[in-house]
JSON list of C-alpha atoms in Angstrom, two decimals:
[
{"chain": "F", "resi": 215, "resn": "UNK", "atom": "CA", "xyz": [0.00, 0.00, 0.00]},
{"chain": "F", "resi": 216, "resn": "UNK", "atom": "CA", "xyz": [3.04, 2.76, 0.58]},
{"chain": "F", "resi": 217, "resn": "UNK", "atom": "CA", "xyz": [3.47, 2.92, -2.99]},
{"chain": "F", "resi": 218, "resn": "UNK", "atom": "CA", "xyz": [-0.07, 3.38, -3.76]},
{"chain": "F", "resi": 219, "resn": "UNK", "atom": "CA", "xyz": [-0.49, 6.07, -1.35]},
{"chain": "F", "resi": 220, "resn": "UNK", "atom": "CA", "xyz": [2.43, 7.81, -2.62]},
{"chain": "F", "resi": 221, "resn": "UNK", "atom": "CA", "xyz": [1.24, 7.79, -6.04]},
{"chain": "F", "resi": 222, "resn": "UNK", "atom": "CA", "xyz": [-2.05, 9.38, -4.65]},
{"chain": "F", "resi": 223, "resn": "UNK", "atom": "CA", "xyz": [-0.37, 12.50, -2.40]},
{"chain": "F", "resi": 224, "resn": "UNK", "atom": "CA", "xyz": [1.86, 12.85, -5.84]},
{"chain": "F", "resi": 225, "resn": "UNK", "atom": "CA", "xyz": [-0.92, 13.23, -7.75]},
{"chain": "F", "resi": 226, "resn": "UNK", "atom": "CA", "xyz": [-2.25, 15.82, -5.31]},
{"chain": "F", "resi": 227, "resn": "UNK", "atom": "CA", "xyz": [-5.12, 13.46, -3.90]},
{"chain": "F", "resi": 228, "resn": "UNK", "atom": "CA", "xyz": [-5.93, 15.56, -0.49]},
{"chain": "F", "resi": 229, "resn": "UNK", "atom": "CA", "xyz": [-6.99, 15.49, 1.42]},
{"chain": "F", "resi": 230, "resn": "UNK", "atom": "CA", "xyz": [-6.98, 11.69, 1.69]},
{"chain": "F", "resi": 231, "resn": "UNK", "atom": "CA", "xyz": [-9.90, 10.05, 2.08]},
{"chain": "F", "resi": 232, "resn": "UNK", "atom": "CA", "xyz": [-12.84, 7.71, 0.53]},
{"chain": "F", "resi": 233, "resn": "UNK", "atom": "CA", "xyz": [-14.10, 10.33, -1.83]},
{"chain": "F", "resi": 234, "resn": "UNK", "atom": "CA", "xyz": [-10.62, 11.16, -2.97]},
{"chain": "F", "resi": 235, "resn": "UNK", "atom": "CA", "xyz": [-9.01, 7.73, -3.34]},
{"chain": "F", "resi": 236, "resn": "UNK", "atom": "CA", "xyz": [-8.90, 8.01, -7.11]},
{"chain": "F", "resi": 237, "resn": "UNK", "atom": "CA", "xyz": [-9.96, 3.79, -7.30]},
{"chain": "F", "resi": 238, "resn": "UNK", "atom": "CA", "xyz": [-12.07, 0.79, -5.43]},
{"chain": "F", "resi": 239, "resn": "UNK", "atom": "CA", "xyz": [-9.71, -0.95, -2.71]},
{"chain": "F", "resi": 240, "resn": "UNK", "atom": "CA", "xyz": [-10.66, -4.36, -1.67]},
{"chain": "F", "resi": 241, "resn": "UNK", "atom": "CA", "xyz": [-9.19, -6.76, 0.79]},
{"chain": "F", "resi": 242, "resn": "UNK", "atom": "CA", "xyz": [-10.35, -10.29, 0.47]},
{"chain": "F", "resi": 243, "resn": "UNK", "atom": "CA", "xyz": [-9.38, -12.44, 2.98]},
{"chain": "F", "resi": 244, "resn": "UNK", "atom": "CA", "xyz": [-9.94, -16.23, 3.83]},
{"chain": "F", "resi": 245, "resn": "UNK", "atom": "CA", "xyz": [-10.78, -15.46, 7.65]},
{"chain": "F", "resi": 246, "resn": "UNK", "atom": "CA", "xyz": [-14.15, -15.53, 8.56]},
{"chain": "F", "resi": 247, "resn": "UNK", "atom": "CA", "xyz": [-13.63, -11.76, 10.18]},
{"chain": "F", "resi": 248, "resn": "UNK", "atom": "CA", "xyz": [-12.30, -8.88, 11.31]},
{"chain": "F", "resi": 249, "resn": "UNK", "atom": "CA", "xyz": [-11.13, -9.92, 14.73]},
{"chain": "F", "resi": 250, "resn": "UNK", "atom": "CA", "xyz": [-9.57, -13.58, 13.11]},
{"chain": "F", "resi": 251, "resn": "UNK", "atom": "CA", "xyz": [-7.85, -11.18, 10.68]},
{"chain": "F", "resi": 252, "resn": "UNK", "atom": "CA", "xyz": [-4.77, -10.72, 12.71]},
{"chain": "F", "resi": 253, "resn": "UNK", "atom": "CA", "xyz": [-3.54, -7.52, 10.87]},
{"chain": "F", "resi": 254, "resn": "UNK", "atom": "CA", "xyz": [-6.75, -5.80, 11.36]},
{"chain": "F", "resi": 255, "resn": "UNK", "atom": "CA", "xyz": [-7.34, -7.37, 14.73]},
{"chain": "F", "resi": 256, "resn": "UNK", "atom": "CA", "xyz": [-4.32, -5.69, 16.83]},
{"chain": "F", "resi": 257, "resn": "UNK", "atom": "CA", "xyz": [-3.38, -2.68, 15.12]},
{"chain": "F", "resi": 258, "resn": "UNK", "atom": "CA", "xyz": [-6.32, -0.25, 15.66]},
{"chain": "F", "resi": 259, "resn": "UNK", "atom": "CA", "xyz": [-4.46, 2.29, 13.27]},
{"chain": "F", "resi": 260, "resn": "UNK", "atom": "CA", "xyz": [-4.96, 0.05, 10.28]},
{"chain": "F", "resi": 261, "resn": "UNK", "atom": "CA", "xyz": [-8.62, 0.11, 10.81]},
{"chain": "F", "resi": 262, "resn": "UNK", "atom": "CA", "xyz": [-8.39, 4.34, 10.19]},
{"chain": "F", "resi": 263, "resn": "UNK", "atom": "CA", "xyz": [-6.79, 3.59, 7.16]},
{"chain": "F", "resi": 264, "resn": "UNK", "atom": "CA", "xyz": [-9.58, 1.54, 5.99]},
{"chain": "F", "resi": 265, "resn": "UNK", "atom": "CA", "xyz": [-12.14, 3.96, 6.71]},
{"chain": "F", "resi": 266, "resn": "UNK", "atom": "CA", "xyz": [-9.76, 7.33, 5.19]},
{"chain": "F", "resi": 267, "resn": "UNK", "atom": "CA", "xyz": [-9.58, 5.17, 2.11]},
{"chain": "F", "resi": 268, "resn": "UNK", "atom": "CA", "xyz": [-12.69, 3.26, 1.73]},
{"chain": "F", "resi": 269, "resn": "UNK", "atom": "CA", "xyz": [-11.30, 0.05, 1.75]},
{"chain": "F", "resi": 270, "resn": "UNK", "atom": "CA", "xyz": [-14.07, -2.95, 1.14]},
{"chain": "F", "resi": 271, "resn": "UNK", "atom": "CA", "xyz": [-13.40, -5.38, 3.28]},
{"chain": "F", "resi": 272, "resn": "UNK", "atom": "CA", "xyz": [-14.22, -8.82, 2.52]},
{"chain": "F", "resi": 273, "resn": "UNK", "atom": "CA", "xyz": [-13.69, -11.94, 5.47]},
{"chain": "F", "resi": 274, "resn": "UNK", "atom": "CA", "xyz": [-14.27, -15.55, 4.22]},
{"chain": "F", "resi": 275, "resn": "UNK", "atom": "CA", "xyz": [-13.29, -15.21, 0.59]},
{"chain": "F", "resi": 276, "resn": "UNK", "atom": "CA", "xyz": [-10.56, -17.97, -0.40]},
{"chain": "F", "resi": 277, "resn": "UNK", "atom": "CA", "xyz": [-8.88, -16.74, -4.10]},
{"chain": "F", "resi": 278, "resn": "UNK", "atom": "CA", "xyz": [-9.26, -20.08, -5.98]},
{"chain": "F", "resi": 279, "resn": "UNK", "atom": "CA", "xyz": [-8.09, -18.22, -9.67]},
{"chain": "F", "resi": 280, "resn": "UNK", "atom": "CA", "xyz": [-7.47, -15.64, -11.75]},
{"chain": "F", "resi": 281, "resn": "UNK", "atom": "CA", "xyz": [-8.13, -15.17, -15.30]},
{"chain": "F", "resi": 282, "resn": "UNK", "atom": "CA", "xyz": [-5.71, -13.12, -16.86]},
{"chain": "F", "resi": 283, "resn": "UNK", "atom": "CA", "xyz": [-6.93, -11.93, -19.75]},
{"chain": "F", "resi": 284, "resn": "UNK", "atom": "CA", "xyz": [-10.10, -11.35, -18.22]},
{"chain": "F", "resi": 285, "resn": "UNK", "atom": "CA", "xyz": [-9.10, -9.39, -15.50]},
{"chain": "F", "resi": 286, "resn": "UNK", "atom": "CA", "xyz": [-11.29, -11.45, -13.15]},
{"chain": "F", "resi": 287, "resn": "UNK", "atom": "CA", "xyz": [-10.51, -13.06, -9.49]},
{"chain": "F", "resi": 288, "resn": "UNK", "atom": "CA", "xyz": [-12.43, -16.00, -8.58]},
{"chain": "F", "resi": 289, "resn": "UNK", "atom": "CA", "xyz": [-13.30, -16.87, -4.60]},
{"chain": "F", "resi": 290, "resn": "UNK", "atom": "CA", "xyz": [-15.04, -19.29, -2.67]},
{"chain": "F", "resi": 291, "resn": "UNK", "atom": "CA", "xyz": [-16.78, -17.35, -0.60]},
{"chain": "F", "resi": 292, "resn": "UNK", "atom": "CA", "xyz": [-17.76, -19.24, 2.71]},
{"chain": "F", "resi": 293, "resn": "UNK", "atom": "CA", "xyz": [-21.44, -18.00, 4.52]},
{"chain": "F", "resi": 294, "resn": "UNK", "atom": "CA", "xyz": [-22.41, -17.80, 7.84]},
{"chain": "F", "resi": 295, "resn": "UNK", "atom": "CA", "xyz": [-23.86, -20.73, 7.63]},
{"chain": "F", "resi": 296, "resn": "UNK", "atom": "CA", "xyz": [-20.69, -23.12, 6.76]},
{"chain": "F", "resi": 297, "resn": "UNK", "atom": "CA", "xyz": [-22.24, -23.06, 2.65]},
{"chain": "F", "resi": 298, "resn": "UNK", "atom": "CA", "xyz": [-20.29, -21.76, 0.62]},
{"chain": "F", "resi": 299, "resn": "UNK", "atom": "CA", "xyz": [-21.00, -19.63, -2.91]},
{"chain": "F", "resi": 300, "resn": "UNK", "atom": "CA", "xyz": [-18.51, -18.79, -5.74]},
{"chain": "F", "resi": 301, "resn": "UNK", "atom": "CA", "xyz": [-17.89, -14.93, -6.33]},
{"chain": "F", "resi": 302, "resn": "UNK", "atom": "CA", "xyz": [-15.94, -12.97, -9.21]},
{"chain": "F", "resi": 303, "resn": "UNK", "atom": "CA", "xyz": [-14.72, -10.14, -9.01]},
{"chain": "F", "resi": 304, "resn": "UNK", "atom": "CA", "xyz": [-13.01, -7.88, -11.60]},
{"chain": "F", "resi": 305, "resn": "UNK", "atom": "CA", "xyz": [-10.08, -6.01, -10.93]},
{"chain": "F", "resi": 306, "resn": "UNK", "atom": "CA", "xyz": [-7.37, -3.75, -12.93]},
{"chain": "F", "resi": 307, "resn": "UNK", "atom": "CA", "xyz": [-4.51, -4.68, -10.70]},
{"chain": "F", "resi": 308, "resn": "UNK", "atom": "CA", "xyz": [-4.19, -7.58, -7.92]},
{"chain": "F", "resi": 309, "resn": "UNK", "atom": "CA", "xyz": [-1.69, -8.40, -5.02]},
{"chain": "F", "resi": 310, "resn": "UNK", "atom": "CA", "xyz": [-2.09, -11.52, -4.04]},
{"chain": "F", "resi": 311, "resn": "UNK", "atom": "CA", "xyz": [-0.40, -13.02, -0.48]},
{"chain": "F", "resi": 312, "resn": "UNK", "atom": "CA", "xyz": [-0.45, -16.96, -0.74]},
{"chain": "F", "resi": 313, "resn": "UNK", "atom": "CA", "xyz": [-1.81, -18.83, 2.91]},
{"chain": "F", "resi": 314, "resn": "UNK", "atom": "CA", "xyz": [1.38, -18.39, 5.27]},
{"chain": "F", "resi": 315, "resn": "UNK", "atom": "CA", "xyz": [2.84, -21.52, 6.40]},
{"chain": "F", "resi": 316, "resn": "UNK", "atom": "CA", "xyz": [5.89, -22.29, 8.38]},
{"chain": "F", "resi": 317, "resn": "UNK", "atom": "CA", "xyz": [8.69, -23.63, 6.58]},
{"chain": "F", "resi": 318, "resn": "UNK", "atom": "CA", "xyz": [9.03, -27.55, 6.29]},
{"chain": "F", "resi": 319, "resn": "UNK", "atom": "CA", "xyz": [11.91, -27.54, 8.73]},
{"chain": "F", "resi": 320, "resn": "UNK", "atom": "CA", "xyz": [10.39, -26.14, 11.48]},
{"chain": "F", "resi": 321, "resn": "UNK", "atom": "CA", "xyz": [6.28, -27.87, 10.65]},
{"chain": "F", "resi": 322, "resn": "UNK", "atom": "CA", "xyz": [8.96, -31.31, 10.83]},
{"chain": "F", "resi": 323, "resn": "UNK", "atom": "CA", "xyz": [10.66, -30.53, 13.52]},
{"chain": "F", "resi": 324, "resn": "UNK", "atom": "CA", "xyz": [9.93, -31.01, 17.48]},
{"chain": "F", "resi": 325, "resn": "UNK", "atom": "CA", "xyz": [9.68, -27.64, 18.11]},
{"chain": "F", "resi": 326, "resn": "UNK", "atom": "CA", "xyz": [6.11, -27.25, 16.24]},
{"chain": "F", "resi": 327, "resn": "UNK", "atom": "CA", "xyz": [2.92, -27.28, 17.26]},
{"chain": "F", "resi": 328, "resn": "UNK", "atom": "CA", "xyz": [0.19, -29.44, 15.72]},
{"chain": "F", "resi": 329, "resn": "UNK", "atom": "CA", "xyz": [-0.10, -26.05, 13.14]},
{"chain": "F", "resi": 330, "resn": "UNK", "atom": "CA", "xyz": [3.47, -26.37, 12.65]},
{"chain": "F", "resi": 331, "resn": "UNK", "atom": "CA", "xyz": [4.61, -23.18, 13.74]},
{"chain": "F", "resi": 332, "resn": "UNK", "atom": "CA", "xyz": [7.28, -22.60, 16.36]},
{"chain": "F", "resi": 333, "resn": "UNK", "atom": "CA", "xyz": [5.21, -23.54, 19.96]},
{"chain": "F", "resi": 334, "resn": "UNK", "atom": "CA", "xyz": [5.87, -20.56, 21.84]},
{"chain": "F", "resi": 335, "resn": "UNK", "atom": "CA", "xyz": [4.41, -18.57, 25.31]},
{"chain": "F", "resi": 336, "resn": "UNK", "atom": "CA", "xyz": [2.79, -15.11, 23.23]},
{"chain": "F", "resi": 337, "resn": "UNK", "atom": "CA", "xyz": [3.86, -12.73, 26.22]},
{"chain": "F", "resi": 338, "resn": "UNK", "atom": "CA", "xyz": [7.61, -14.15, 26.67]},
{"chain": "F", "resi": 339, "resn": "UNK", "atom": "CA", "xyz": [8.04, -15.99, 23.41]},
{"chain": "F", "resi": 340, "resn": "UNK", "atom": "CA", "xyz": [9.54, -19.02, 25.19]},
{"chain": "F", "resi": 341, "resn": "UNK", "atom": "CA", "xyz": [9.53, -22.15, 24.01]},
{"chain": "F", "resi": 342, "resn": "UNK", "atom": "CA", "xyz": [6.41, -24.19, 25.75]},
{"chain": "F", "resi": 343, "resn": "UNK", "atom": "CA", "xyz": [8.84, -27.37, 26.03]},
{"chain": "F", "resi": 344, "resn": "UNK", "atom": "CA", "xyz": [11.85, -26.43, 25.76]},
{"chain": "F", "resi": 345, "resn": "UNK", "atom": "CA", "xyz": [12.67, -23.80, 28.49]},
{"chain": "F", "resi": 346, "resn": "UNK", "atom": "CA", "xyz": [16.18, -23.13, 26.88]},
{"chain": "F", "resi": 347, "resn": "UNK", "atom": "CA", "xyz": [14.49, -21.85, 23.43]},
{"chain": "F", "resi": 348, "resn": "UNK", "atom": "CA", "xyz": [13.15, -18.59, 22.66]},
{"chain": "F", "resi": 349, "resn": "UNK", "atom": "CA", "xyz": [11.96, -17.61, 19.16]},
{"chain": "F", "resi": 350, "resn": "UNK", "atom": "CA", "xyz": [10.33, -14.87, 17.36]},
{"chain": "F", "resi": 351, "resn": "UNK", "atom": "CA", "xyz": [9.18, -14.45, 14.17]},
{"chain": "F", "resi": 352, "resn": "UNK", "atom": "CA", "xyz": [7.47, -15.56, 10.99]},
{"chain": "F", "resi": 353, "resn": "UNK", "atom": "CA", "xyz": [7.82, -19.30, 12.23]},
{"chain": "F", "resi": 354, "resn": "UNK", "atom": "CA", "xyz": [6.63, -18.51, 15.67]},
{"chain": "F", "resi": 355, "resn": "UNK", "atom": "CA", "xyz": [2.60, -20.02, 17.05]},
{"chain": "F", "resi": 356, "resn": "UNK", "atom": "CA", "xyz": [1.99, -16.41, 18.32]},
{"chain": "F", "resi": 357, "resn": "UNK", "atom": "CA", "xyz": [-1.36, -14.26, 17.11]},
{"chain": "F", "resi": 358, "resn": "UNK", "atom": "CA", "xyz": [0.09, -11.48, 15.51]},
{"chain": "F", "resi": 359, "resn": "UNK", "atom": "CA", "xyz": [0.57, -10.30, 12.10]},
{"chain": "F", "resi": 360, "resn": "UNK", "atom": "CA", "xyz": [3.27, -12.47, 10.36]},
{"chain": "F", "resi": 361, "resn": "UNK", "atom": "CA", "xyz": [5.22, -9.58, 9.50]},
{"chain": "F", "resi": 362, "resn": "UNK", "atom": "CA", "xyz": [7.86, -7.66, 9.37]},
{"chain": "F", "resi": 363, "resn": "UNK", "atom": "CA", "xyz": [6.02, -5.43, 11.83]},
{"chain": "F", "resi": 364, "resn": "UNK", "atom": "CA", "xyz": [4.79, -8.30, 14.01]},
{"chain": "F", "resi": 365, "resn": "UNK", "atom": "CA", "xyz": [8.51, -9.28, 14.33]},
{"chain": "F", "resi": 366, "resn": "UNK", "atom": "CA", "xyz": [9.04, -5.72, 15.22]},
{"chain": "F", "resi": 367, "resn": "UNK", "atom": "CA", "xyz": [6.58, -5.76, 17.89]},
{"chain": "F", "resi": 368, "resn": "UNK", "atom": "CA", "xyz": [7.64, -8.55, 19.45]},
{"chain": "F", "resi": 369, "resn": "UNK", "atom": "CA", "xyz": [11.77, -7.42, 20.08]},
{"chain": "F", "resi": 370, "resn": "UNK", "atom": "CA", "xyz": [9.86, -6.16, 23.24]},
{"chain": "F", "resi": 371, "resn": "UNK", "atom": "CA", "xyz": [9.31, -9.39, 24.46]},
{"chain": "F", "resi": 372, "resn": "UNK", "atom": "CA", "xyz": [13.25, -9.71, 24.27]},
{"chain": "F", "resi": 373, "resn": "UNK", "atom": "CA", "xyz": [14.80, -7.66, 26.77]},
{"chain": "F", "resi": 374, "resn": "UNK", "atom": "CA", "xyz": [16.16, -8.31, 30.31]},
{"chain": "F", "resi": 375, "resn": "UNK", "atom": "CA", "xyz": [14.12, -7.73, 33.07]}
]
């Protein structure tokens, strides 16, 4: 999104807001909501962002294809009530983040938990078994954003006392 926003303050789009954004921003995602979408979830701030720019939100919507030449994105949408529905969707440009997944040497390793990430203690990042092993991290079992930022955020967990 930084380059798209800088393209729109270039282009003198202010102030910025829904009525300004110069295009339709959706988010698709495969989690069933908001609060399961961990990005949204615990960073308040992003959730101003997708109100300034009139971002569409849309939980429950697995990408299953794309046509190309089309210009069309194809989801399985999944319903409240488990059903689920296809949906297309046109679009002029797409970014597309595949399911994350921990690498196979960690998912094979004893570390893991039965998701296959890195089985860690969220408020100190230590290992649940292994009291000798800290980790942090893409790879790690904890709830935030697998990011760059989440890794950020959790250095804090790091320090001496």
């Amino acid at each position: 999104m930084p380059d798209a926003r800088f393209a729109w303050r270039t282009a003198a789009v202010r102030p910025l807001r829904a009525e300004t954004v110069p295009c339709t921003i959706r988010r698709c995602s495969s989690s069933a909501q908001a609060q399961s979408c961990l990005a949204f979830a615990y960073v308040p701030a992003l959730m101003e962002y997708v109100g300034a720019y009139g971002i569409d939100l849309r939980f429950g919507h697995t990408l299953k294809r794309i046509d190309g030449p089309r210009r069309r994105a194809i989801f399985e949408r999944t319903l409240p009530d488990g059903s689920r529905e296809t949906v297309e969707t046109d679009f002029d440009m797409i970014h597309v983040v595949p399911p994350q997944t921990a690498p196979d040497f960690v998912s094979a390793s004893p570390l893991a938990d039965v998701a296959g990430w890195i089985d860690v203690d969220p408020g100190t990042l230590r290992h649940k078994r292994y009291e000798h092993i800290y980790a942090l991290g893409d790879a790690t079992s904890t709830t935030n954003a697998k990011s760059d930022g989440g890794c950020r955020a959790q250095t804090g967990a790091c320090r001496r006392p």
